Amino acid sequence: MQTTLQGMELSVAILMDDLASAKEIASALRQNNILAHHFQSLDEFWVASSIQMPDMVIVDVTKMSQGSVQFKQHPKVIDQSLCYVFYSKESTKILLQSTYGLKPFGYIHNDSSLNVQILSLVDRKVEMIKHQKDMKELEMRIQRLQAR
């Protein structure tokens, strides 16, 4: 895990076949000092995520299913604890229909603003992590006060 420019550690996974697109996304993440883990198959991601869950996953809409394995059936997608972003490009945007009913953190589209889209999502995720950390700290302080 790398420390972002905001001073937080953030792990990001990229799930896609298209190596050129994955490199563009990884390049945008590197601008924020984040090294991404790249997975080309849903099975590979599924196994790796059972060992260590990333803070955010960028999922190509072409990877919504692989044989009998479906992204929406991942336990962390079902319990809504996985932060995921859907990626599409002009030739695959029709597949965004397969994301209906899911609750992604966001959507990114491969165009000239890809870097800005990714950095904006990273900033938002870092802020969420900071708020969650602050909230846990406040809850612990409340518990200590109530225990007195």
mmCIF file of N, CA and C in Angstrom, residues 77-130:
data_model
loop_
_atom_site.group_PDB
_atom_site.id
_atom_site.type_symbol
_atom_site.label_atom_id
_atom_site.label_comp_id
_atom_site.label_asym_id
_atom_site.label_seq_id
_atom_site.Cartn_x
_atom_site.Cartn_y
_atom_site.Cartn_z
ATOM 1 N N VAL A 77 -19.889 -7.207 -2.276
ATOM 2 C CA VAL A 77 -20.816 -6.393 -3.074
ATOM 3 C C VAL A 77 -22.209 -6.520 -2.469
ATOM 4 N N ILE A 78 -22.565 -7.731 -2.108
ATOM 5 C CA ILE A 78 -23.882 -7.982 -1.525
ATOM 6 C C ILE A 78 -24.058 -7.225 -0.214
ATOM 7 N N ASP A 79 -23.029 -7.275 0.670
ATOM 8 C CA ASP A 79 -23.178 -6.575 1.960
ATOM 9 C C ASP A 79 -22.787 -5.100 1.880
ATOM 10 N N GLN A 80 -22.468 -4.632 0.684
ATOM 11 C CA GLN A 80 -22.176 -3.224 0.396
ATOM 12 C C GLN A 80 -20.953 -2.691 1.133
ATOM 13 N N SER A 81 -20.002 -3.571 1.435
ATOM 14 C CA SER A 81 -18.789 -3.115 2.104
ATOM 15 C C SER A 81 -17.628 -2.912 1.126
ATOM 16 N N LEU A 82 -17.830 -3.270 -0.141
ATOM 17 C CA LEU A 82 -16.808 -3.074 -1.161
ATOM 18 C C LEU A 82 -17.054 -1.758 -1.888
ATOM 19 N N CYS A 83 -16.014 -0.956 -1.974
ATOM 20 C CA CYS A 83 -16.085 0.314 -2.709
ATOM 21 C C CYS A 83 -15.628 0.022 -4.139
ATOM 22 N N TYR A 84 -16.532 0.142 -5.092
ATOM 23 C CA TYR A 84 -16.189 -0.154 -6.477
ATOM 24 C C TYR A 84 -16.690 0.941 -7.406
ATOM 25 N N VAL A 85 -15.947 1.084 -8.497
ATOM 26 C CA VAL A 85 -16.217 2.089 -9.518
ATOM 27 C C VAL A 85 -16.299 1.353 -10.845
ATOM 28 N N PHE A 86 -17.286 1.681 -11.652
ATOM 29 C CA PHE A 86 -17.398 1.045 -12.961
ATOM 30 C C PHE A 86 -16.724 1.893 -14.025
ATOM 31 N N TYR A 87 -16.001 1.211 -14.897
ATOM 32 C CA TYR A 87 -15.265 1.841 -15.985
ATOM 33 C C TYR A 87 -15.870 1.402 -17.312
ATOM 34 N N SER A 88 -16.053 2.352 -18.199
ATOM 35 C CA SER A 88 -16.519 2.004 -19.546
ATOM 36 C C SER A 88 -15.826 2.894 -20.560
ATOM 37 N N LYS A 89 -15.872 2.466 -21.785
ATOM 38 C CA LYS A 89 -15.409 3.300 -22.883
ATOM 39 C C LYS A 89 -16.513 3.305 -23.933
ATOM 40 N N GLU A 90 -16.330 4.053 -24.966
ATOM 41 C CA GLU A 90 -17.395 4.238 -25.954
ATOM 42 C C GLU A 90 -17.938 2.908 -26.469
ATOM 43 N N SER A 91 -17.050 1.956 -26.745
ATOM 44 C CA SER A 91 -17.475 0.672 -27.314
ATOM 45 C C SER A 91 -18.164 -0.244 -26.296
ATOM 46 N N THR A 92 -18.037 0.067 -24.999
ATOM 47 C CA THR A 92 -18.627 -0.816 -23.980
ATOM 48 C C THR A 92 -19.712 -0.146 -23.143
ATOM 49 N N LYS A 93 -20.055 1.099 -23.467
ATOM 50 C CA LYS A 93 -21.000 1.810 -22.599
ATOM 51 C C LYS A 93 -22.387 1.166 -22.566
ATOM 52 N N ILE A 94 -22.747 0.387 -23.581
ATOM 53 C CA ILE A 94 -24.033 -0.321 -23.562
ATOM 54 C C ILE A 94 -24.073 -1.329 -22.409
ATOM 55 N N LEU A 95 -22.905 -1.826 -22.002
ATOM 56 C CA LEU A 95 -22.824 -2.802 -20.913
ATOM 57 C C LEU A 95 -23.068 -2.179 -19.538
ATOM 58 N N LEU A 96 -23.145 -0.851 -19.476
ATOM 59 C CA LEU A 96 -23.469 -0.197 -18.203
ATOM 60 C C LEU A 96 -24.836 -0.649 -17.701
ATOM 61 N N GLN A 97 -25.684 -1.141 -18.604
ATOM 62 C CA GLN A 97 -26.996 -1.657 -18.195
ATOM 63 C C GLN A 97 -26.847 -2.795 -17.195
ATOM 64 N N SER A 98 -25.754 -3.556 -17.308
ATOM 65 C CA SER A 98 -25.545 -4.689 -16.401
ATOM 66 C C SER A 98 -25.233 -4.240 -14.978
ATOM 67 N N THR A 99 -24.976 -2.953 -14.781
ATOM 68 C CA THR A 99 -24.673 -2.448 -13.440
ATOM 69 C C THR A 99 -25.922 -1.957 -12.721
ATOM 70 N N TYR A 100 -27.055 -1.970 -13.420
ATOM 71 C CA TYR A 100 -28.291 -1.480 -12.816
ATOM 72 C C TYR A 100 -28.622 -2.291 -11.560
ATOM 73 N N GLY A 101 -29.011 -1.614 -10.518
ATOM 74 C CA GLY A 101 -29.368 -2.268 -9.263
ATOM 75 C C GLY A 101 -28.211 -2.341 -8.282
ATOM 76 N N LEU A 102 -27.001 -2.093 -8.751
ATOM 77 C CA LEU A 102 -25.845 -2.085 -7.860
ATOM 78 C C LEU A 102 -25.622 -0.660 -7.359
ATOM 79 N N LYS A 103 -24.819 -0.530 -6.336
ATOM 80 C CA LYS A 103 -24.578 0.788 -5.736
ATOM 81 C C LYS A 103 -23.093 1.126 -5.770
ATOM 82 N N PRO A 104 -22.592 1.491 -6.949
ATOM 83 C CA PRO A 104 -21.157 1.796 -7.051
ATOM 84 C C PRO A 104 -20.801 3.129 -6.413
ATOM 85 N N PHE A 105 -19.532 3.273 -6.120
ATOM 86 C CA PHE A 105 -18.991 4.524 -5.587
ATOM 87 C C PHE A 105 -18.993 5.587 -6.685
ATOM 88 N N GLY A 106 -18.928 5.122 -7.933
ATOM 89 C CA GLY A 106 -18.946 6.050 -9.051
ATOM 90 C C GLY A 106 -18.775 5.346 -10.374
ATOM 91 N N TYR A 107 -18.765 6.148 -11.419
ATOM 92 C CA TYR A 107 -18.567 5.671 -12.785
ATOM 93 C C TYR A 107 -17.471 6.514 -13.421
ATOM 94 N N ILE A 108 -16.606 5.870 -14.192
ATOM 95 C CA ILE A 108 -15.635 6.619 -14.969
ATOM 96 C C ILE A 108 -15.728 6.168 -16.416
ATOM 97 N N HIS A 109 -15.484 7.099 -17.322
ATOM 98 C CA HIS A 109 -15.564 6.823 -18.746
ATOM 99 C C HIS A 109 -14.227 7.203 -19.373
ATOM 100 N N ASN A 110 -13.744 6.348 -20.261
ATOM 101 C CA ASN A 110 -12.462 6.607 -20.900
ATOM 102 C C ASN A 110 -12.594 7.739 -21.906
ATOM 103 N N ASP A 111 -12.184 8.906 -21.493
ATOM 104 C CA ASP A 111 -12.113 10.058 -22.390
ATOM 105 C C ASP A 111 -10.973 10.941 -21.920
ATOM 106 N N SER A 112 -10.873 12.115 -22.472
ATOM 107 C CA SER A 112 -9.728 12.980 -22.155
ATOM 108 C C SER A 112 -9.682 13.418 -20.690
ATOM 109 N N SER A 113 -10.787 13.277 -19.958
ATOM 110 C CA SER A 113 -10.814 13.689 -18.555
ATOM 111 C C SER A 113 -10.611 12.515 -17.585
ATOM 112 N N LEU A 114 -10.104 11.401 -18.082
ATOM 113 C CA LEU A 114 -9.947 10.206 -17.249
ATOM 114 C C LEU A 114 -9.118 10.479 -15.993
ATOM 115 N N ASN A 115 -7.991 11.174 -16.129
ATOM 116 C CA ASN A 115 -7.145 11.471 -14.964
ATOM 117 C C ASN A 115 -7.911 12.246 -13.906
ATOM 118 N N VAL A 116 -8.645 13.259 -14.328
ATOM 119 C CA VAL A 116 -9.412 14.083 -13.389
ATOM 120 C C VAL A 116 -10.498 13.250 -12.712
ATOM 121 N N GLN A 117 -11.168 12.397 -13.480
ATOM 122 C CA GLN A 117 -12.211 11.539 -12.906
ATOM 123 C C GLN A 117 -11.635 10.639 -11.821
ATOM 124 N N ILE A 118 -10.499 10.018 -12.105
ATOM 125 C CA ILE A 118 -9.883 9.092 -11.150
ATOM 126 C C ILE A 118 -9.384 9.827 -9.914
ATOM 127 N N LEU A 119 -8.700 10.934 -10.110
ATOM 128 C CA LEU A 119 -8.174 11.685 -8.965
ATOM 129 C C LEU A 119 -9.296 12.217 -8.085
ATOM 130 N N SER A 120 -10.399 12.589 -8.703
ATOM 131 C CA SER A 120 -11.558 13.047 -7.941
ATOM 132 C C SER A 120 -12.138 11.924 -7.080
ATOM 133 N N LEU A 121 -12.218 10.727 -7.639
ATOM 134 C CA LEU A 121 -12.718 9.577 -6.873
ATOM 135 C C LEU A 121 -11.761 9.218 -5.738
ATOM 136 N N VAL A 122 -10.465 9.287 -6.001
ATOM 137 C CA VAL A 122 -9.472 8.994 -4.960
ATOM 138 C C VAL A 122 -9.599 10.001 -3.825
ATOM 139 N N ASP A 123 -9.703 11.285 -4.167
ATOM 140 C CA ASP A 123 -9.861 12.325 -3.134
ATOM 141 C C ASP A 123 -11.106 12.051 -2.291
ATOM 142 N N ARG A 124 -12.190 11.699 -2.952
ATOM 143 C CA ARG A 124 -13.446 11.427 -2.240
ATOM 144 C C ARG A 124 -13.305 10.219 -1.320
ATOM 145 N N LYS A 125 -12.645 9.162 -1.792
ATOM 146 C CA LYS A 125 -12.453 7.962 -0.982
ATOM 147 C C LYS A 125 -11.557 8.260 0.213
ATOM 148 N N VAL A 126 -10.497 9.014 0.015
ATOM 149 C CA VAL A 126 -9.603 9.374 1.115
ATOM 150 C C VAL A 126 -10.367 10.157 2.173
ATOM 151 N N GLU A 127 -11.199 11.091 1.745
ATOM 152 C CA GLU A 127 -12.025 11.858 2.689
ATOM 153 C C GLU A 127 -12.966 10.944 3.467
ATOM 154 N N MET A 128 -13.564 9.975 2.783
ATOM 155 C CA MET A 128 -14.455 9.020 3.468
ATOM 156 C C MET A 128 -13.702 8.221 4.520
ATOM 157 N N ILE A 129 -12.507 7.767 4.174
ATOM 158 C CA ILE A 129 -11.705 6.995 5.123
ATOM 159 C C ILE A 129 -11.361 7.850 6.341
ATOM 160 N N LYS A 130 -10.994 9.108 6.096
ATOM 161 C CA LYS A 130 -10.690 10.016 7.207
ATOM 162 C C LYS A 130 -11.909 10.203 8.106
#
